[in-house]
């Protein structure tokens, strides 16, 4: 026993030395990395000349953060993790409680989501809830829905699509243009926008039928750009870079409106004080319902022949064909279904913003959506939802970190580091969980389930 | 029915400009086990794939039950009940054994699934034990069983097997050959198989073909080929047996 403590103490001394050494290296590396990015900044002076601004203080902060962070990781976090692992191996006790939360995860998450706006209003008041419902709730749910839609194409059918934002754009512009020209309501245009996007999914699908992997990715990337360029240049219809504004709001199935002038205005009807918060709360439930629809359809389809064919297609295309599966229609339905949900999300986006322009549909959006699908574990709905909360919620939190200004100076805008942190988070997650948050595929068929359906099968089977 | 179940008539298949099959004639009658032997690169797998229409023959014709299927897409050929356990097994690695078998039954939309899966499990009890395991984590022999089982789930009239004994222990090879024989005897299943294990395959088969450089150079009953001195020196002696 005493022998062991001795050893530990020795190890402790070694550890501090090692941590200091590694901290020094980390500082050195970040100095090299950030010297040009952070230390120097090109800017324009009053005479429109390009000048270099030196920001040594900020650079120093970066280097110090890296060095100190590394020191703590090596000196404390790593030994702590090692010890925790050891104790976990020794005794697995909390198993049952974790199991309960895990088993009922969907139900718990659903209830929490439904209560979320009510909680926000209760805690922060009607006006104060705006930020929580809109910036966090709606924003995250849009990405959850988009990522679940893309998941059908990438996660299930295994078709790498880098231009998914094109369908988002088609949905958004469908609603924006059709509603402002023909005055049609959201509830009519939502399915139309989905259908139009699905058609574009098929249009994209045809030329790429024979492509796979990298080649498919490049063509879909180009497709996304084409749609965006058309939106910019077809100015008579889309108003180009100015975008379409003044898009009509959605109503509660035509019963209550959120237009201030309308006689059946929601707030007036219920004698509530005027606030935009009610509309946002309505939008929150709308996107929640749309996302739930996406999840439900995905789960159902996975158990049906078409969903199984998608998954088989991802695994082995040749084997699929030799089992009698028509890979052409299978691929096209995957593109169309994924695109349809992109279209739904797009028209929701238009209704929420009241304004669409090509700027919202750049490649970066496709990349972010794809990143969420990959981080979530390609195919797992739960994993993707977690990834969306972490990535989108994380970047939204950045906006809130105004206190950082007092550390880094008044010019510091945390949002600018969004992509840097996004990338960093991706690297960290991929190192920590290489197959995404939920990396293992859930089987869709089980033995006892088979027993349950066997009756209906034998009935229609040959005697 | 008059005429053979499958007729391959002077088929030529190309990969780009390279000719892999140069006028191959093969016939398989209903209820037969026919085997095809030949050296590596002779074109055996190419013939199997050509029958399934991927790649399609550039010249000649493939006729199944009197119907010309040379230009048919692969999935439609499969719907005529030609099932294949292809070279490299090609099972779905992330799907479970059970799901793989379901995929095999997708032609009938799982109509006969329950009945058929029991048959597969009696044929390969190993698969029953492993039914919730992912295909990709099965051992080589188990994957081979799954590949054959999946092909059988389609209720084929003609079963094409490309090297079912590849990489398996002698005892398992024996088991698989016995299973093929049993299916043929009890259900009248027609089997066309490619084998490197010429001795076992010829013993199992009613008839056999020998392929050299994309052409059939010899054919005859299993016994005849086993006795043939050329076949013996090329494929049997100094080889595996
Ligand atoms: N996809 C392909 N592209 C180009 N050439 C090919 C392709 N597939 C096969 N070949 C060539 O066609 C010839 C026949 O190949 P095949 O796979 O039919 O041989 P095999 O008789 O099955 O051999 P083995 O016993 O090794 O499996 C070989 O020379 C091979 O290199
Ligand atoms: Mg071969």
XYZ file of C-alpha atoms and ligand atoms in Angstrom:
736
model
C 0.000 0.000 0.000
C 2.694 2.505 1.019
C 4.569 1.426 -2.038
C 1.692 2.519 -4.180
C 1.266 5.970 -2.614
C 4.962 6.517 -3.136
C 4.578 5.734 -6.754
C 1.631 8.076 -7.042
C 3.560 10.942 -5.497
C 6.407 10.384 -7.871
C 3.960 10.326 -10.701
C 2.530 13.589 -9.403
C 5.884 15.343 -9.724
C 6.364 13.952 -13.212
C 2.877 15.013 -14.105
C 3.382 18.675 -13.234
C 6.597 18.763 -15.232
C 4.896 17.140 -18.192
C 1.904 19.467 -17.936
C 4.172 22.524 -17.888
C 6.064 21.236 -20.909
C 2.910 20.545 -22.855
C 1.450 23.907 -21.874
C 4.543 25.590 -23.262
C 4.189 23.709 -26.562
C 0.484 24.528 -26.772
C 1.259 28.204 -26.257
C 3.960 28.053 -28.922
C 1.666 26.356 -31.416
C -1.163 28.783 -30.850
C 1.289 31.681 -31.185
C 2.267 30.336 -34.596
C -1.335 29.619 -35.558
C -2.901 32.868 -34.467
C -0.023 35.225 -35.233
C -1.458 36.150 -38.633
C -5.119 35.472 -37.896
C -5.445 37.356 -34.642
C -2.233 39.319 -34.078
C -2.531 41.232 -37.336
C -5.672 42.551 -38.938
C -6.016 44.336 -42.250
C -8.289 47.338 -42.141
C -9.103 50.533 -43.994
C -8.243 53.929 -42.603
C -10.161 57.126 -43.297
C -8.371 57.584 -46.613
C -9.480 54.130 -47.739
C -5.919 52.878 -47.538
C -5.195 49.387 -46.424
C -3.461 49.383 -43.067
C -2.362 46.698 -40.657
C -3.768 46.852 -37.174
C -1.673 45.135 -34.554
C -3.505 43.345 -31.784
C -0.792 41.925 -29.586
C -2.937 42.007 -26.466
C -5.600 39.834 -28.024
C -2.966 37.487 -29.381
C -1.480 37.192 -25.905
C -4.885 36.283 -24.509
C -5.272 33.506 -27.084
C -1.841 32.101 -26.347
C -2.356 32.243 -22.599
C -5.751 30.552 -22.869
C -4.230 27.743 -24.936
C -1.284 27.247 -22.583
C -3.295 27.372 -19.371
C -5.991 25.170 -20.873
C -3.452 22.550 -21.879
C -1.879 22.651 -18.441
C -5.207 21.969 -16.779
C -6.077 19.198 -19.198
C -2.814 17.360 -18.662
C -2.464 18.013 -14.958
C -6.048 17.533 -13.782
C -8.539 16.468 -16.396
C -6.667 13.485 -17.806
C -5.825 11.892 -14.417
C -9.395 12.589 -13.302
C -10.786 10.825 -16.350
C -8.454 7.902 -15.851
C -9.527 7.588 -12.230
C -13.202 7.829 -13.136
C -12.808 5.129 -15.733
C -11.134 2.882 -13.188
C -13.894 3.366 -10.639
C -16.553 2.860 -13.317
C -15.005 -0.480 -14.234
C -14.946 -1.444 -10.566
C -18.611 -0.800 -9.894
C -21.482 -0.161 -12.258
C -24.279 0.949 -9.950
C -26.283 3.809 -11.450
C -27.200 1.593 -14.397
C -30.941 1.412 -13.763
C -31.572 5.145 -13.424
C -29.695 5.932 -16.624
C -31.630 3.197 -18.309
C -34.953 4.817 -17.394
C -34.012 8.193 -18.879
C -32.557 6.551 -21.959
C -35.587 4.377 -22.573
C -38.086 7.215 -22.292
C -35.858 9.791 -23.926
C -38.271 10.593 -26.753
C -41.255 11.079 -24.474
C -39.328 13.217 -21.995
C -37.829 15.341 -24.766
C -41.253 15.762 -26.381
C -42.925 16.891 -23.149
C -40.076 19.291 -22.374
C -40.318 20.787 -25.846
C -44.068 21.308 -25.570
C -43.638 22.973 -22.171
C -40.644 25.022 -23.297
C -42.453 28.224 -24.454
C -44.734 28.145 -21.402
C -41.704 27.862 -19.152
C -39.995 30.692 -21.026
C -43.013 32.967 -20.586
C -43.344 32.011 -16.913
C -39.677 32.703 -16.206
C -38.953 35.745 -18.353
C -42.360 37.287 -19.021
C -44.084 37.602 -22.373
C -41.585 40.016 -23.890
C -38.574 38.376 -22.264
C -39.499 34.983 -23.645
C -38.971 36.226 -27.223
C -35.252 35.596 -27.189
C -35.589 32.104 -25.761
C -38.401 30.974 -27.995
C -37.142 32.584 -31.186
C -33.340 32.607 -31.087
C -32.931 29.303 -29.351
C -36.122 27.301 -29.802
C -37.140 28.075 -33.364
C -33.610 28.479 -34.678
C -32.506 25.097 -33.347
C -35.686 23.330 -34.446
C -35.291 24.608 -38.020
C -31.869 23.012 -38.149
C -33.125 19.841 -36.503
C -35.765 19.568 -39.194
C -33.347 20.363 -42.030
C -30.828 17.866 -40.705
C -33.506 15.183 -40.333
C -34.567 15.849 -43.911
C -31.014 15.623 -45.197
C -30.557 12.528 -43.079
C -32.932 10.668 -45.381
C -30.628 11.338 -48.320
C -27.236 11.104 -46.625
C -27.807 9.001 -43.529
C -30.260 6.443 -44.865
C -29.681 6.250 -48.609
C -25.973 7.078 -48.362
C -26.065 9.705 -51.119
C -23.687 12.516 -50.193
C -25.595 15.723 -50.951
C -23.714 19.011 -50.572
C -26.444 21.140 -52.113
C -29.323 20.518 -49.757
C -29.806 24.218 -49.181
C -31.160 24.425 -52.749
C -34.372 22.702 -51.658
C -34.589 24.953 -48.615
C -34.370 27.883 -51.036
C -36.988 26.432 -53.372
C -39.387 26.042 -50.452
C -38.729 29.548 -49.152
C -39.112 31.262 -52.524
C -42.154 29.148 -53.419
C -43.943 30.480 -50.396
C -42.593 34.024 -50.701
C -43.516 34.441 -54.379
C -46.801 32.547 -54.454
C -48.075 34.259 -51.343
C -47.121 37.783 -52.443
C -48.420 37.351 -56.030
C -51.549 35.318 -55.429
C -52.215 35.963 -51.770
C -52.494 32.269 -51.002
C -52.393 31.182 -47.381
C -49.530 29.434 -45.653
C -51.499 26.263 -45.070
C -52.166 25.873 -48.778
C -48.663 26.815 -49.816
C -46.861 24.589 -47.316
C -47.690 21.362 -49.196
C -47.174 23.104 -52.535
C -43.714 24.275 -51.478
C -42.915 20.731 -50.346
C -44.092 19.307 -53.659
C -42.121 21.819 -55.701
C -38.992 21.056 -53.707
C -39.596 17.327 -54.192
C -39.831 17.922 -57.953
C -36.494 19.680 -57.847
C -35.185 16.731 -55.882
C -36.119 14.481 -58.784
C -34.635 16.969 -61.263
C -31.358 16.802 -59.365
C -31.690 13.054 -58.970
C -31.816 12.188 -62.649
C -28.401 13.418 -63.779
C -26.662 12.023 -60.707
C -28.163 8.539 -60.820
C -24.917 6.947 -61.914
C -22.705 8.953 -59.604
C -21.532 8.000 -56.159
C -19.386 9.399 -53.370
C -17.098 12.276 -54.318
C -18.537 12.780 -57.790
C -22.072 12.928 -56.484
C -20.970 15.429 -53.837
C -19.434 17.742 -56.452
C -22.504 17.714 -58.696
C -24.907 18.362 -55.819
C -22.642 21.189 -54.658
C -22.868 22.718 -58.130
C -26.647 22.257 -58.127
C -26.937 24.232 -54.902
C -24.892 27.045 -56.404
C -26.939 27.044 -59.615
C -30.170 27.559 -57.686
C -28.613 30.392 -55.730
C -27.268 32.055 -58.876
C -30.642 31.757 -60.560
C -32.223 33.444 -57.541
C -29.691 36.273 -57.790
C -29.903 36.795 -61.540
C -33.546 36.174 -62.384
C -34.338 39.627 -61.102
C -37.775 40.067 -62.734
C -39.169 37.272 -60.606
C -36.952 36.982 -57.552
C -35.884 40.644 -57.248
C -32.254 39.410 -57.184
C -30.112 40.282 -54.204
C -32.782 42.619 -52.833
C -34.864 39.596 -52.005
C -38.580 39.345 -51.440
C -39.889 41.224 -48.419
C -43.218 41.781 -46.744
C -44.083 38.107 -46.820
C -47.448 37.356 -45.231
C -47.535 35.792 -41.783
C -49.057 32.418 -41.114
C -52.375 32.209 -39.301
C -53.733 29.656 -36.850
C -55.502 27.628 -39.552
C -57.237 30.814 -40.703
C -59.069 31.193 -37.357
C -56.783 33.730 -35.699
C -54.447 36.013 -37.535
C -51.261 37.706 -36.357
C -51.709 40.752 -38.584
C -52.096 43.785 -36.352
C -54.822 45.283 -38.554
C -56.839 42.091 -38.942
C -60.157 41.933 -37.040
C -59.471 38.401 -35.846
C -56.063 39.327 -34.438
C -54.948 36.784 -31.882
C -54.055 39.243 -29.116
C -57.202 41.333 -29.646
C -59.389 38.275 -29.661
C -58.109 37.123 -26.302
C -57.765 40.666 -24.918
C -54.031 40.283 -24.471
C -51.512 43.109 -24.654
C -50.017 43.475 -28.142
C -46.748 41.577 -28.495
C -44.895 39.733 -31.225
C -44.197 36.991 -28.692
C -47.485 35.186 -29.409
C -46.585 34.847 -33.063
C -43.172 33.476 -32.149
C -44.712 30.984 -29.748
C -47.115 29.919 -32.491
C -44.179 29.546 -34.881
C -42.360 27.486 -32.281
C -45.202 24.977 -32.115
C -45.466 25.036 -35.902
C -41.826 24.106 -36.461
C -42.043 21.615 -33.608
C -44.941 19.923 -35.406
C -43.111 19.992 -38.733
C -39.986 18.495 -37.196
C -42.071 15.850 -35.446
C -43.685 15.029 -38.776
C -40.252 14.601 -40.328
C -39.184 12.262 -37.550
C -42.408 10.288 -37.690
C -42.224 9.823 -41.446
C -38.569 8.820 -41.235
C -39.251 6.250 -38.537
C -42.216 4.825 -40.448
C -40.404 4.711 -43.762
C -37.450 2.902 -42.242
C -39.748 0.002 -41.449
C -41.318 -0.051 -44.887
C -39.859 -1.619 -48.021
C -38.766 1.724 -49.448
C -36.893 2.696 -46.292
C -35.189 -0.665 -46.132
C -34.259 -0.318 -49.782
C -32.653 3.059 -48.988
C -30.537 1.540 -46.278
C -29.602 -1.415 -48.440
C -28.653 1.004 -51.196
C -26.280 2.768 -48.824
C -24.637 -0.557 -48.006
C -24.316 -2.198 -51.421
C -25.849 -1.014 -54.649
C -24.987 -4.102 -56.700
C -26.440 -6.461 -54.113
C -29.594 -4.329 -54.103
C -30.111 -4.752 -57.826
C -29.549 -8.465 -57.708
C -32.284 -8.687 -55.060
C -34.757 -7.108 -57.457
C -34.656 -3.568 -56.070
C -34.982 -0.838 -58.665
C -32.131 1.427 -57.634
C -33.242 4.241 -59.950
C -36.620 4.772 -58.285
C -35.095 4.111 -54.870
C -32.575 6.927 -55.321
C -35.128 9.304 -56.792
C -37.572 8.769 -53.938
C -34.769 9.399 -51.450
C -33.887 12.686 -53.135
C -37.539 13.663 -53.466
C -38.458 12.830 -49.858
C -35.425 14.602 -48.439
C -36.071 17.605 -50.678
C -39.713 17.750 -49.660
C -38.817 18.236 -46.001
C -36.246 20.825 -47.074
C -39.083 22.586 -48.890
C -41.342 22.501 -45.820
C -38.542 23.961 -43.718
C -37.939 26.585 -46.403
C -41.498 27.849 -46.423
C -41.419 27.946 -42.649
C -38.229 29.985 -42.870
C -39.932 32.484 -45.196
C -42.919 32.802 -42.879
C -40.723 33.332 -39.884
C -38.381 35.919 -41.416
C -40.962 37.700 -43.539
C -38.081 38.251 -45.923
C -36.004 35.967 -48.153
C -32.893 36.723 -50.153
C -30.289 34.522 -51.841
C -27.880 35.349 -49.045
C -29.655 32.940 -46.727
C -28.976 30.000 -49.040
C -25.224 29.903 -49.398
C -23.085 26.773 -49.411
C -22.161 27.334 -45.785
C -25.749 26.468 -44.822
C -25.502 23.117 -46.625
C -22.209 22.501 -44.900
C -23.640 23.275 -41.463
C -26.627 20.980 -42.035
C -24.388 18.198 -43.278
C -22.049 18.720 -40.328
C -24.996 18.251 -37.973
C -25.971 15.003 -39.709
C -22.413 13.686 -39.541
C -21.898 14.747 -35.927
C -25.189 13.189 -34.951
C -24.058 9.857 -36.326
C -25.527 9.514 -39.844
C -28.949 8.010 -39.520
C -29.735 8.472 -35.838
C -32.553 10.959 -35.233
C -31.658 11.380 -31.573
C -28.000 11.927 -32.344
C -28.813 14.522 -34.978
C -31.115 16.408 -32.621
C -28.363 16.486 -29.989
C -25.860 17.674 -32.581
C -28.197 20.476 -33.688
C -28.704 21.626 -30.097
C -24.971 21.628 -29.471
C -23.919 23.309 -32.703
C -26.710 25.825 -33.284
C -27.411 26.412 -29.606
C -23.684 26.865 -29.092
C -23.369 29.498 -31.769
C -26.426 31.306 -30.439
C -24.920 31.352 -26.967
C -21.890 33.107 -28.449
C -24.076 36.121 -29.178
C -24.977 36.254 -25.509
C -21.424 36.327 -24.265
C -21.202 40.108 -24.125
C -19.163 39.948 -20.949
C -16.252 38.800 -23.105
C -16.035 42.382 -24.334
C -14.715 43.369 -20.942
C -11.885 40.887 -21.339
C -11.022 41.255 -25.015
C -11.879 44.907 -25.462
C -14.967 46.658 -26.823
C -14.218 45.708 -30.452
C -14.543 42.039 -29.693
C -17.556 40.423 -31.350
C -17.919 36.792 -30.294
C -20.079 35.895 -33.330
C -17.064 36.410 -35.572
C -15.474 33.386 -33.967
C -18.529 31.275 -34.668
C -17.010 29.300 -37.504
C -13.717 28.893 -35.670
C -15.524 27.384 -32.710
C -17.837 25.377 -34.947
C -14.804 23.787 -36.593
C -13.089 23.236 -33.288
C -16.181 21.572 -31.858
C -16.407 19.287 -34.879
C -12.799 18.196 -34.471
C -13.312 17.573 -30.763
C -16.486 15.549 -31.289
C -14.947 13.519 -34.092
C -11.917 12.660 -31.967
C -14.055 11.837 -28.957
C -16.810 9.987 -30.857
C -15.609 9.139 -34.361
C -19.010 7.841 -35.469
C -21.013 10.782 -34.171
C -23.068 11.163 -31.011
C -25.155 8.082 -31.699
C -22.995 6.027 -34.005
C -24.675 2.652 -33.990
C -27.575 1.870 -36.264
C -30.836 0.752 -34.646
C -32.137 -2.428 -36.261
C -35.684 -2.046 -37.564
C -36.747 -5.661 -37.285
C -36.785 -7.794 -34.170
C -37.664 -11.334 -33.387
C -40.630 -10.653 -31.072
C -41.979 -8.025 -33.442
C -41.875 -10.610 -36.163
C -43.965 -12.877 -33.989
C -46.525 -10.119 -33.685
C -46.864 -9.560 -37.412
C -46.558 -13.204 -38.361
C -50.298 -13.720 -37.995
C -51.169 -11.196 -40.653
C -48.517 -12.574 -42.936
C -49.673 -16.149 -42.762
C -53.239 -15.118 -43.362
C -52.483 -13.665 -46.747
C -49.781 -16.232 -47.428
C -50.437 -19.253 -49.617
C -52.018 -22.033 -47.558
C -41.184 -27.627 -70.141
C -39.183 -28.138 -73.287
C -35.700 -26.703 -73.611
C -33.249 -25.775 -70.870
C -34.065 -23.382 -68.031
C -31.091 -21.178 -68.814
C -29.382 -20.873 -72.145
C -26.253 -18.819 -72.714
C -25.599 -18.504 -76.457
C -22.227 -17.325 -77.792
C -22.102 -14.540 -75.244
C -19.339 -11.953 -75.457
C -18.754 -9.578 -72.545
C -16.345 -6.664 -72.458
C -14.913 -4.463 -69.739
C -14.204 -1.354 -71.782
C -12.151 -2.709 -74.658
C -11.020 -5.824 -72.851
C -12.906 -8.916 -73.829
C -13.593 -11.072 -70.790
C -15.932 -13.593 -72.419
C -15.380 -14.650 -76.035
C -18.407 -16.558 -77.198
C -19.563 -18.698 -74.297
C -22.238 -21.399 -74.644
C -23.702 -22.865 -71.483
C -26.979 -24.614 -70.738
C -28.576 -25.353 -67.398
C -31.593 -27.647 -67.270
C -34.310 -27.471 -64.694
C -33.462 -29.490 -61.579
C -29.760 -29.773 -62.332
C -26.658 -28.793 -60.426
C -24.140 -27.487 -62.941
C -20.692 -26.273 -62.063
C -18.178 -24.088 -63.805
C -14.503 -24.449 -63.067
C -11.484 -22.575 -64.373
C -8.313 -20.761 -63.418
C -8.248 -17.317 -61.837
C -9.270 -14.649 -64.292
C -10.835 -17.143 -66.693
C -14.098 -15.201 -66.695
C -16.286 -17.316 -64.402
C -17.556 -14.458 -62.276
C -18.029 -12.388 -65.399
C -20.340 -15.055 -66.802
C -22.345 -15.133 -63.586
C -22.726 -11.365 -63.619
C -23.554 -11.313 -67.329
C -26.457 -13.677 -66.688
C -27.711 -11.076 -64.195
C -27.239 -8.279 -66.683
C -24.434 -6.362 -64.982
C -22.423 -6.012 -67.187
C -24.631 -6.810 -70.156
C -23.391 -9.028 -72.949
C -22.226 -7.119 -76.014
C -22.983 -10.011 -78.364
C -24.881 -13.280 -78.086
C -27.916 -13.838 -75.922
C -29.001 -15.064 -72.503
C -32.319 -16.893 -72.497
C -34.224 -17.822 -69.350
C -37.403 -19.906 -69.588
C -37.547 -19.129 -73.285
C -37.389 -15.370 -72.668
C -34.501 -13.257 -73.936
C -33.099 -11.422 -70.895
C -29.863 -10.160 -72.455
C -30.869 -6.486 -72.406
C -33.014 -6.529 -69.271
C -32.016 -4.398 -66.273
C -30.612 -6.381 -63.365
C -33.502 -5.848 -60.981
C -35.992 -7.146 -63.535
C -33.882 -10.237 -64.127
C -33.941 -10.795 -60.375
C -37.733 -10.596 -60.479
C -37.760 -13.580 -62.850
C -36.400 -15.493 -59.831
C -32.744 -15.694 -60.681
C -30.958 -15.232 -57.362
C -27.255 -14.876 -56.926
C -24.787 -15.199 -54.101
C -22.133 -13.112 -55.823
C -18.372 -13.085 -55.581
C -17.333 -11.338 -52.369
C -20.683 -12.230 -50.730
C -21.952 -8.653 -50.774
C -24.113 -8.894 -47.689
C -25.291 -5.618 -46.097
C -22.695 -5.056 -43.365
C -24.549 -2.638 -41.073
C -27.819 -4.541 -41.195
C -28.461 -7.472 -38.916
C -28.574 -11.052 -40.154
C -32.337 -10.934 -39.789
C -32.642 -7.744 -41.828
C -30.360 -9.139 -44.505
C -32.699 -12.083 -44.854
C -35.642 -9.691 -45.039
C -33.954 -7.870 -47.889
C -33.713 -11.185 -49.691
C -37.476 -11.571 -49.405
C -38.264 -8.087 -50.708
C -39.433 -9.458 -54.075
C -42.588 -10.865 -52.482
C -42.776 -8.046 -49.971
C -42.153 -10.487 -47.116
C -45.215 -12.540 -47.952
C -43.577 -15.919 -47.336
C -40.948 -14.563 -44.977
C -41.866 -16.395 -41.779
C -42.118 -19.737 -43.454
C -38.914 -19.297 -45.468
C -36.783 -17.886 -42.690
C -37.459 -21.006 -40.619
C -36.188 -23.111 -43.509
C -33.034 -21.031 -43.728
C -32.522 -21.367 -39.976
C -32.853 -25.147 -40.154
C -30.437 -25.206 -43.063
C -27.942 -22.926 -41.285
C -28.625 -23.082 -37.512
C -25.637 -20.809 -37.097
C -27.613 -17.922 -38.613
C -30.430 -18.393 -36.116
C -28.032 -17.952 -33.208
C -26.601 -14.847 -34.817
C -29.765 -13.236 -36.149
C -29.406 -9.944 -34.273
C -25.720 -9.584 -35.105
C -24.616 -7.116 -37.751
C -23.724 -8.740 -41.056
C -20.317 -7.098 -41.209
C -19.247 -8.630 -37.908
C -19.971 -12.215 -38.931
C -17.116 -14.606 -39.632
C -16.303 -15.368 -43.246
C -18.153 -18.667 -43.186
C -21.202 -17.173 -41.514
C -21.243 -14.417 -44.109
C -21.194 -17.050 -46.837
C -24.132 -18.818 -45.218
C -25.965 -15.505 -44.989
C -25.271 -14.705 -48.608
C -26.667 -18.053 -49.724
C -29.548 -17.759 -47.285
C -30.425 -14.301 -48.546
C -30.429 -15.530 -52.141
C -32.701 -18.432 -51.158
C -35.174 -16.060 -49.493
C -36.118 -14.813 -52.947
C -37.596 -18.260 -53.752
C -35.384 -18.631 -56.824
C -35.931 -20.877 -59.803
C -32.246 -20.618 -60.564
C -29.598 -20.102 -57.904
C -26.225 -18.756 -58.991
C -23.397 -19.322 -56.529
C -19.987 -17.753 -57.072
C -17.386 -19.685 -55.088
C -19.487 -20.647 -52.060
C -16.493 -22.421 -50.517
C -14.114 -19.477 -50.713
C -12.030 -19.153 -47.586
C -13.947 -21.700 -45.559
C -12.760 -24.567 -43.408
C -13.118 -28.006 -45.077
C -15.819 -29.040 -42.629
C -17.932 -25.984 -43.411
C -17.387 -26.438 -47.146
C -18.720 -29.939 -46.743
C -21.705 -28.565 -44.876
C -22.443 -26.010 -47.570
C -22.141 -28.563 -50.372
C -24.486 -30.860 -48.482
C -26.936 -28.015 -48.091
C -26.863 -27.348 -51.832
C -27.413 -31.026 -52.563
C -30.298 -31.137 -50.126
C -32.020 -28.097 -51.630
C -31.638 -29.633 -55.059
C -32.975 -33.025 -54.007
C -35.830 -31.899 -51.796
C -37.029 -28.762 -53.542
C -35.807 -29.382 -57.054
C -33.785 -26.173 -56.943
C -31.642 -25.580 -60.024
C -28.106 -24.502 -59.139
C -25.335 -23.089 -61.288
C -22.144 -22.699 -59.322
C -18.598 -21.519 -59.834
C -15.949 -23.311 -57.814
C -12.209 -23.382 -57.278
C -12.678 -26.504 -55.228
C -13.031 -28.531 -58.429
C -13.043 -31.942 -56.805
C -15.902 -31.285 -54.414
C -17.877 -29.301 -56.954
C -17.644 -31.889 -59.719
C -18.621 -34.646 -57.337
C -21.668 -32.635 -56.328
C -22.740 -31.659 -59.833
C -24.691 -33.392 -62.539
C -22.697 -31.626 -65.216
C -19.734 -29.296 -65.442
C -18.014 -26.809 -67.722
C -14.364 -25.864 -67.849
C -13.525 -22.290 -68.756
C -10.178 -21.065 -70.048
C -9.501 -17.468 -71.059
C -13.107 -16.500 -71.509
C -14.085 -19.595 -73.453
C -15.619 -22.933 -72.551
C -13.107 -25.573 -73.544
C -14.676 -28.693 -72.100
C -17.963 -29.928 -70.790
C -19.469 -33.162 -69.625
C -20.998 -34.950 -66.680
C -19.383 -34.489 -63.298
C -17.972 -38.013 -63.373
C -16.521 -37.627 -66.864
C -14.724 -34.431 -66.006
C -13.396 -35.925 -62.772
C -11.911 -38.771 -64.783
C -10.559 -36.582 -67.575
C -6.724 -36.485 -67.451
C -6.521 -32.847 -68.605
C -8.914 -31.694 -65.945
C -7.104 -33.817 -63.393
C -3.721 -32.311 -64.149
C -4.983 -28.715 -64.389
C -7.480 -28.471 -61.542
C -7.280 -31.517 -59.326
C -3.730 -32.732 -58.852
C -1.257 -30.469 -57.119
C -4.163 -28.163 -56.445
C -6.316 -28.245 -53.389
C -7.058 -31.975 -53.574
N -14.655 -4.557 -63.604
C -13.674 -5.017 -64.382
N -12.991 -4.171 -65.176
C -11.997 -4.624 -65.987
N -11.636 -5.892 -66.055
C -12.279 -6.795 -65.301
C -13.323 -6.392 -64.412
N -13.783 -7.491 -63.774
C -13.060 -8.519 -64.227
N -12.153 -8.112 -65.138
C -11.202 -8.959 -65.884
O -11.933 -9.939 -66.565
C -11.291 -11.184 -66.487
C -12.216 -12.240 -65.925
O -12.486 -11.921 -64.561
P -13.431 -12.807 -63.653
O -13.643 -12.062 -62.376
O -14.603 -13.176 -64.417
O -12.510 -14.063 -63.376
P -12.841 -15.369 -62.522
O -12.801 -16.511 -63.455
O -14.031 -15.194 -61.721
O -11.548 -15.432 -61.586
P -11.428 -15.863 -60.040
O -11.367 -17.335 -60.001
O -10.124 -15.264 -59.629
O -12.575 -15.291 -59.326
C -10.040 -10.976 -65.651
O -8.938 -10.850 -66.542
C -10.295 -9.684 -64.934
O -9.108 -8.976 -64.742
Mg -14.444 -14.983 -59.715
